[in-house]
Tab-separated table of C-alpha atoms in Angstrom:
chain	number	residue	atom	x	y	z
A	24	MET	CA	73.683	21.788	85.149
A	25	SER	CA	69.858	21.549	85.521
A	26	GLU	CA	67.834	18.241	85.006
A	27	MET	CA	66.391	19.562	81.715
A	28	ASP	CA	69.805	20.628	80.530
A	29	GLU	CA	71.037	17.110	80.919
A	30	VAL	CA	68.010	15.911	78.839
A	31	ILE	CA	69.034	18.083	75.788
A	32	GLU	CA	72.670	17.136	76.092
A	33	GLU	CA	73.792	15.230	73.099
A	34	GLY	CA	74.550	11.475	73.714
A	35	PRO	CA	76.382	8.861	71.687
A	36	ARG	CA	75.286	8.061	68.146
A	37	GLY	CA	73.773	4.941	66.951
A	38	LEU	CA	70.404	5.410	68.603
A	39	GLU	CA	67.399	6.252	66.413
A	40	ILE	CA	63.869	6.696	67.658
A	41	GLN	CA	61.250	5.400	65.202
A	42	ALA	CA	58.228	6.015	67.070
A	43	ALA	CA	57.137	6.763	70.729
A	44	VAL	CA	53.886	7.048	72.559
A	45	LEU	CA	52.787	7.857	76.088
A	46	HIS	CA	49.849	5.989	77.600
A	47	VAL	CA	48.167	7.024	80.922
A	48	LEU	CA	47.431	4.362	83.475
A	49	ASP	CA	45.882	6.346	86.327
A	50	GLY	CA	44.766	3.784	88.908
A	51	ARG	CA	44.349	6.353	91.595
A	52	HIS	CA	41.637	8.216	89.589
A	53	HIS	CA	40.453	5.408	87.341
A	54	ASN	CA	41.609	7.169	84.360
A	55	ILE	CA	42.978	4.817	81.725
A	56	SER	CA	43.840	6.694	78.557
A	57	PHE	CA	45.511	4.923	75.587
A	58	SER	CA	46.890	7.464	73.179
A	59	GLU	CA	45.858	7.250	69.637
A	60	ARG	CA	48.796	9.316	68.221
A	61	THR	CA	52.451	9.043	68.849
A	62	LEU	CA	54.726	11.739	70.294
A	63	ASP	CA	56.040	14.449	68.116
A	64	LEU	CA	59.798	13.484	67.767
A	65	GLU	CA	60.331	16.526	65.509
A	66	GLU	CA	60.230	18.530	68.803
A	67	PRO	CA	63.873	18.277	70.041
A	68	MET	CA	63.217	18.333	73.631
A	69	THR	CA	60.686	15.535	73.334
A	70	GLU	CA	63.069	13.421	71.259
A	71	LYS	CA	65.957	13.853	73.581
A	72	TYR	CA	63.786	13.186	76.636
A	73	VAL	CA	62.798	9.776	74.989
A	74	LYS	CA	66.291	8.979	74.099
A	75	ARG	CA	67.517	9.639	77.539
A	76	TYR	CA	65.179	7.022	79.031
A	77	VAL	CA	65.830	4.594	76.262
A	78	ARG	CA	69.531	4.752	76.763
A	79	ARG	CA	69.366	4.481	80.614
A	80	CYS	CA	67.184	1.410	80.471
A	81	ALA	CA	69.200	-0.397	77.763
A	82	ASN	CA	72.334	0.033	79.916
A	83	ASP	CA	70.841	-0.736	83.287
A	84	MET	CA	72.790	-3.461	85.273
A	85	ARG	CA	69.468	-4.690	86.759
A	86	LEU	CA	68.270	-5.917	83.376
A	87	ARG	CA	67.478	-9.782	83.472
A	88	GLU	CA	67.562	-11.899	80.396
A	89	GLY	CA	64.306	-13.682	79.582
A	90	ARG	CA	62.116	-15.422	77.021
A	91	PHE	CA	58.473	-15.353	76.319
A	92	LEU	CA	56.027	-17.998	77.311
A	93	PRO	CA	53.993	-19.660	74.671
A	94	GLU	CA	50.780	-17.891	75.902
A	95	SER	CA	52.408	-14.494	75.810
A	96	VAL	CA	50.134	-11.665	74.468
A	97	PHE	CA	53.025	-9.401	74.159
A	98	ALA	CA	54.897	-11.948	71.880
A	99	SER	CA	51.808	-12.359	69.600
A	100	GLU	CA	51.099	-8.530	69.351
A	101	LEU	CA	54.798	-7.804	68.839
A	102	GLU	CA	54.776	-10.229	65.836
A	103	ARG	CA	51.662	-8.437	64.391
A	104	TYR	CA	53.369	-5.135	64.759
A	105	PHE	CA	56.674	-6.394	63.268
A	106	GLN	CA	54.746	-7.664	60.316
A	107	ARG	CA	52.927	-4.261	60.110
A	108	ASP	CA	49.524	-5.764	60.717
A	109	THR	CA	48.941	-3.112	63.364
A	110	ASP	CA	50.231	0.304	64.109
A	111	PHE	CA	52.385	1.311	67.042
A	112	CYS	CA	49.658	2.968	69.153
A	113	ALA	CA	47.257	-0.080	68.817
A	114	PHE	CA	50.199	-2.443	69.497
A	115	THR	CA	51.360	-0.874	72.661
A	116	ALA	CA	47.760	-0.198	73.845
A	117	ALA	CA	47.110	-3.909	73.476
A	118	VAL	CA	50.159	-4.973	75.525
A	119	CYS	CA	49.519	-2.405	78.196
A	120	ALA	CA	45.890	-3.463	78.558
A	121	ARG	CA	46.761	-6.062	81.300
A	122	LEU	CA	48.682	-3.429	83.140
A	123	ALA	CA	45.889	-0.910	82.941
A	124	SER	CA	43.531	-3.579	84.499
A	125	TYR	CA	45.891	-4.227	87.311
A	126	PHE	CA	46.262	-0.663	88.202
A	127	ASP	CA	42.604	0.176	87.862
A	128	GLU	CA	41.264	-2.881	89.726
A	129	GLU	CA	44.033	-4.266	92.065
A	130	GLU	CA	46.482	-1.637	93.063
A	131	ALA	CA	45.633	2.088	92.874
A	132	ARG	CA	48.836	3.463	91.535
A	133	SER	CA	49.400	5.772	88.539
A	134	PHE	CA	51.839	5.659	85.725
A	135	GLU	CA	52.554	7.054	82.436
A	136	VAL	CA	53.947	4.339	80.138
A	137	LEU	CA	56.465	5.380	77.630
A	138	CYS	CA	56.652	3.035	74.708
A	139	THR	CA	59.296	3.304	72.080
A	140	ASP	CA	60.205	1.583	68.792
A	141	TYR	CA	63.882	2.377	68.171
A	142	ARG	CA	67.017	1.096	66.358
A	143	ASP	CA	70.304	0.666	68.153
A	144	ASP	CA	73.085	0.203	65.512
A	145	ASP	CA	70.252	-0.760	63.099
A	146	VAL	CA	68.873	-3.527	65.450
A	147	PRO	CA	65.143	-2.883	66.079
A	148	TYR	CA	63.951	-2.842	69.621
A	149	VAL	CA	60.748	-2.099	71.589
A	150	SER	CA	60.909	-0.687	75.035
A	151	VAL	CA	58.162	-0.181	77.643
A	152	ILE	CA	59.007	1.973	80.524
A	153	LEU	CA	56.759	2.710	83.474
A	154	LEU	CA	57.070	6.249	84.818
A	155	GLU	CA	55.275	6.460	88.210
A	156	GLU	CA	53.447	9.685	88.911
A	157	THR	CA	54.542	11.641	91.921
A	158	GLU	CA	52.416	13.776	94.160
A	159	THR	CA	53.737	17.374	94.188
A	160	MET	CA	52.820	20.723	95.644
A	161	THR	CA	52.719	24.114	93.873
A	162	TYR	CA	51.689	27.697	94.671
A	163	MET	CA	48.531	29.505	93.648
A	164	THR	CA	48.041	33.253	93.502
A	165	ASP	CA	44.559	34.799	93.903
A	166	ALA	CA	43.223	38.271	94.779
A	167	GLU	CA	40.393	39.167	97.087
A	168	ASN	CA	39.243	42.761	97.544
A	169	GLY	CA	42.366	43.927	95.691
A	170	VAL	CA	44.674	41.945	98.113
A	171	ILE	CA	47.034	39.484	96.461
A	172	ARG	CA	47.619	36.124	98.401
A	173	ASN	CA	49.978	33.440	97.511
A	174	THR	CA	49.066	29.983	98.814
A	175	LEU	CA	50.079	26.396	98.696
A	176	SER	CA	48.170	23.881	96.514
A	177	PHE	CA	48.691	20.078	97.131
A	178	GLY	CA	47.890	16.895	95.371
A	179	HIS	CA	49.063	17.598	91.766
A	180	SER	CA	50.492	14.644	89.778
A	181	ALA	CA	53.639	14.889	87.768
A	182	LEU	CA	56.172	12.723	85.837
A	183	PRO	CA	59.153	11.618	87.819
A	184	ALA	CA	62.199	13.831	87.619
A	185	VAL	CA	64.534	12.829	84.653
A	186	SER	CA	67.392	12.220	87.048
A	187	ARG	CA	65.418	9.579	89.011
A	188	SER	CA	66.075	5.859	88.195
A	189	VAL	CA	63.138	3.903	86.577
A	190	ALA	CA	62.041	0.925	88.739
A	191	SER	CA	60.195	-1.164	85.991
A	192	PHE	CA	60.724	-1.469	82.354
A	193	ALA	CA	61.313	-3.985	79.452
A	194	VAL	CA	63.404	-3.910	76.309
A	195	VAL	CA	62.611	-6.606	73.569
A	196	ASN	CA	64.594	-7.394	70.361
A	197	MET	CA	62.044	-7.387	67.562
A	198	ILE	CA	64.130	-9.819	65.511
A	199	THR	CA	65.286	-12.478	68.081
A	200	LYS	CA	62.467	-11.887	70.516
A	201	ASP	CA	65.015	-11.766	73.211
A	202	VAL	CA	63.582	-10.060	76.360
A	203	ARG	CA	65.329	-7.961	79.006
A	204	PHE	CA	63.578	-6.465	81.883
A	205	ALA	CA	63.850	-4.919	85.325
A	206	ASP	CA	61.074	-4.756	87.949
A	207	GLU	CA	61.682	-3.329	91.272
A	208	GLY	CA	58.074	-1.910	91.738
A	209	LYS	CA	57.383	-3.623	94.963
A	210	TRP	CA	53.858	-4.594	94.002
A	211	GLU	CA	51.375	-5.268	96.730
A	212	SER	CA	50.223	-8.476	95.176
A	213	GLY	CA	53.729	-9.835	95.360
A	214	LYS	CA	53.752	-10.225	91.552
A	215	GLU	CA	56.670	-9.548	89.213
A	216	LEU	CA	54.389	-7.248	87.346
A	217	VAL	CA	56.551	-6.701	84.286
A	218	LYS	CA	57.525	-10.377	83.868
A	219	GLU	CA	54.119	-12.028	84.776
A	220	VAL	CA	51.591	-9.350	83.647
A	221	LEU	CA	53.143	-7.298	80.879
A	222	LEU	CA	55.444	-9.816	79.181
A	223	GLN	CA	54.354	-13.124	80.276
A	224	ALA	CA	57.911	-14.432	80.260
A	225	GLU	CA	60.415	-16.488	82.221
A	226	ALA	CA	63.741	-15.160	83.237
A	227	GLY	CA	67.189	-15.690	84.670
A	228	ILE	CA	69.494	-13.618	86.802
A	229	SER	CA	70.232	-9.907	86.072
A	230	ARG	CA	73.567	-8.553	84.941
A	231	LYS	CA	74.069	-7.024	88.325
A	232	GLU	CA	73.401	-10.402	89.972
A	233	ALA	CA	75.702	-12.222	87.645
A	234	VAL	CA	78.644	-9.837	88.415
A	235	LYS	CA	77.919	-10.057	92.006
A	236	SER	CA	77.884	-13.875	91.838
A	237	VAL	CA	81.088	-14.034	90.063
A	238	THR	CA	83.065	-11.866	92.592
A	239	GLU	CA	81.416	-13.834	95.445
A	240	ILE	CA	82.484	-17.109	93.856
A	241	ALA	CA	85.884	-15.951	93.470
A	242	CYS	CA	86.064	-14.989	96.990
A	243	GLU	CA	84.828	-18.398	98.154
A	244	VAL	CA	87.126	-20.369	95.993
A	245	ALA	CA	90.240	-18.286	97.260
A	246	GLU	CA	89.247	-19.048	100.837
A	247	GLU	CA	88.838	-22.646	100.155
A	248	PHE	CA	92.372	-22.932	98.646
A	249	ASP	CA	93.863	-20.747	101.461
A	250	GLU	CA	94.576	-17.903	99.026
A	251	ASN	CA	94.134	-14.126	99.575
A	252	PRO	CA	90.444	-13.441	98.546
A	253	THR	CA	91.258	-9.798	98.070
A	254	MET	CA	93.798	-10.486	95.364
A	255	PHE	CA	91.458	-12.720	93.424
A	256	VAL	CA	88.399	-10.504	93.709
A	257	SER	CA	90.585	-7.536	92.430
A	258	LYS	CA	91.682	-9.742	89.415
A	259	VAL	CA	88.100	-10.564	88.687
A	260	LYS	CA	87.022	-6.869	88.883
A	261	SER	CA	89.939	-5.961	86.599
A	262	TYR	CA	88.977	-8.569	84.014
A	263	ILE	CA	85.312	-7.483	84.151
A	264	ALA	CA	86.109	-3.784	83.711
A	265	GLU	CA	88.451	-4.623	80.753
A	266	THR	CA	85.828	-6.935	79.171
A	267	ALA	CA	83.095	-4.342	79.338
A	268	GLY	CA	85.555	-1.645	78.113
A	269	GLU	CA	86.142	-3.767	75.056
A	270	GLY	CA	82.522	-4.307	74.388
A	271	MET	CA	82.834	-8.113	75.126
A	272	PRO	CA	80.318	-10.147	77.214
A	273	LEU	CA	81.334	-11.765	80.504
A	274	ASN	CA	82.257	-15.422	79.899
A	275	PRO	CA	83.025	-17.454	83.023
A	276	LYS	CA	85.352	-19.826	81.032
A	277	THR	CA	87.373	-16.870	79.622
A	278	LEU	CA	87.405	-15.320	83.089
A	279	VAL	CA	88.939	-18.417	84.834
A	280	SER	CA	91.631	-18.678	82.106
A	281	GLU	CA	92.725	-15.231	82.950
A	282	VAL	CA	92.231	-14.991	86.747
A	283	PHE	CA	93.177	-18.553	87.631
A	284	GLU	CA	95.798	-19.131	84.763
A	285	GLU	CA	98.128	-20.869	87.116
A	286	LYS	CA	95.623	-22.452	89.466
A	287	PRO	CA	93.765	-25.230	87.525
A	288	GLN	CA	92.178	-26.557	90.467
A	289	MET	CA	90.782	-23.184	91.516
A	290	ALA	CA	89.538	-22.820	88.017
A	291	GLU	CA	87.610	-26.029	88.146
A	292	ALA	CA	86.064	-25.196	91.442
A	293	PHE	CA	85.067	-21.712	90.142
A	294	LEU	CA	83.321	-23.158	87.058
A	295	LYS	CA	81.389	-25.759	89.109
A	296	LYS	CA	80.025	-23.151	91.524
A	297	ALA	CA	79.183	-20.816	88.503
A	298	GLU	CA	77.222	-23.687	86.978
A	299	GLU	CA	75.403	-24.292	90.287
A	300	LYS	CA	74.413	-20.677	90.595
A	301	THR	CA	73.178	-20.884	86.815
A	302	ILE	CA	75.319	-17.961	85.720
A	303	PRO	CA	74.809	-17.715	81.889
A	304	HIS	CA	77.639	-18.686	79.568
A	305	GLU	CA	77.681	-15.012	78.449
A	306	VAL	CA	76.468	-11.861	80.038
A	307	GLU	CA	76.390	-8.638	78.115
A	308	LEU	CA	77.978	-5.738	80.169
A	309	PRO	CA	77.287	-2.229	79.277
A	310	LYS	CA	80.569	-0.173	79.444
A	311	ALA	CA	78.966	2.925	81.075
A	312	SER	CA	77.375	0.895	83.925
A	313	VAL	CA	80.254	-1.413	84.752
A	314	SER	CA	83.510	0.565	84.532
A	315	MET	CA	83.223	2.688	87.631
A	316	SER	CA	81.948	0.031	89.952
A	317	MET	CA	84.669	-2.483	88.922
A	318	LYS	CA	87.607	0.046	89.290
A	319	LYS	CA	87.599	0.022	93.116
A	320	GLN	CA	88.052	-2.656	95.685
A	321	LYS	CA	86.742	-2.133	99.188
A	322	ILE	CA	87.658	-4.231	102.225
A	323	ARG	CA	86.952	-4.158	105.993
A	324	THR	CA	89.210	-5.897	108.550
A	325	ASP	CA	87.952	-7.497	111.749
A	326	THR	CA	89.642	-4.585	113.589
A	327	GLY	CA	87.099	-2.070	111.960
A	328	ILE	CA	89.614	-0.551	109.428
A	329	GLU	CA	88.075	-0.014	106.016
A	330	ILE	CA	90.230	0.572	102.878
A	331	SER	CA	89.319	1.423	99.354
A	332	PHE	CA	91.911	1.229	96.435
A	333	PRO	CA	92.036	0.887	92.702
A	334	VAL	CA	91.927	-2.801	91.683
A	335	GLU	CA	95.053	-2.638	89.669
A	336	TYR	CA	97.067	-1.813	92.786
A	337	CYS	CA	96.682	-5.473	93.780
A	338	GLN	CA	98.583	-6.803	90.749
A	339	ASP	CA	102.167	-5.578	91.236
A	340	GLY	CA	102.644	-4.737	94.951
A	341	ARG	CA	103.940	-1.248	94.328
A	342	TYR	CA	101.404	0.551	96.274
A	343	ILE	CA	99.720	-2.071	98.510
A	344	GLU	CA	100.786	-5.562	99.572
A	345	PHE	CA	99.095	-8.165	101.691
A	346	ILE	CA	101.585	-10.237	103.821
A	347	ASN	CA	100.518	-13.466	105.482
A	348	ASN	CA	102.228	-13.683	108.904
A	349	PRO	CA	103.300	-16.974	110.554
A	350	ASP	CA	100.635	-16.479	113.476
A	351	GLY	CA	97.826	-16.383	110.729
A	352	THR	CA	97.227	-12.707	110.864
A	353	ILE	CA	97.587	-10.507	107.798
A	354	THR	CA	99.554	-7.324	107.450
A	355	ILE	CA	98.527	-4.610	104.885
A	356	GLU	CA	101.342	-2.539	103.725
A	357	ILE	CA	100.473	0.751	101.876
A	358	ARG	CA	103.549	2.303	100.042
A	359	GLU	CA	104.780	5.341	98.196
A	360	ILE	CA	102.385	7.770	100.086
A	361	GLY	CA	103.186	11.286	99.460
A	362	LYS	CA	100.230	13.002	101.191
A	363	ILE	CA	97.340	11.929	103.338
A	364	THR	CA	94.077	13.864	103.061
A	365	ASN	CA	91.438	13.519	105.789
A	366	ARG	CA	87.935	12.822	104.296
A	367	MET	CA	85.187	14.360	106.430
């Protein structure tokens, strides 16, 4: 399937694009162009292209929860737009103006900024997605004295491939003003450009960081209480995968009641560490982004052996068992193997 075939593939229902606009912030050529008309969403390819990016950003595990600072221009302009005191093109141009100044004056990089007003299950959101231009090469055909010559032409700018992940973007709930964003742009100034320049917001840890911290804490607590870390990390992953599959947020208190049900001291130690690492009381986990990463457990022994197995196999001991030997070593017993395939 080609990249453009993936764009036109139908996705889940519940997402409706109300408006979308593309602004050009070409810092390399000092071409800042704010569109005064929105994209034509009646054109099927355009609508599905926009939807693809909106879905990917909304479900991204790198999203960090945040809130606007009192001086945020974005927050004030968003309120004007929500009250219909300005139109979508003017609103997005106003909030992107600070980015435009940065790219034109401080760091010569070029982006198309895709801004959308959309509804997800009737909840209104605005997203701002930075699509960095890529330098491409193409061919040119000319004819001289009746002789055709094909040559290479370099330095053409293009939008990134639709399969490429987006480094920097923001999603804002227009009713609650809750902010979510990701920014892996590696800006030369060291700024967190989306947080500091676009949104003017403060933020906590990302979904990805929260999940990683939870599994790391489970491992630490198990080691402190001389328990098998692999068993408890597998239990944590199973809980996270099940929670995400049911559309429920990750809640550390609920997690310990499941994972450390018969270990109250471990549960208490876990919650203390979670509070120290400022893990939120609830972390929304998109099913599509979580399920696969939480289904496998990978371990590496001090002898250099690596093993990967489904997390549920740790629960009943039918297929794999960890045995603590009197000399302090661990034996891993893998059972009911019918066939072994060598992976090259």
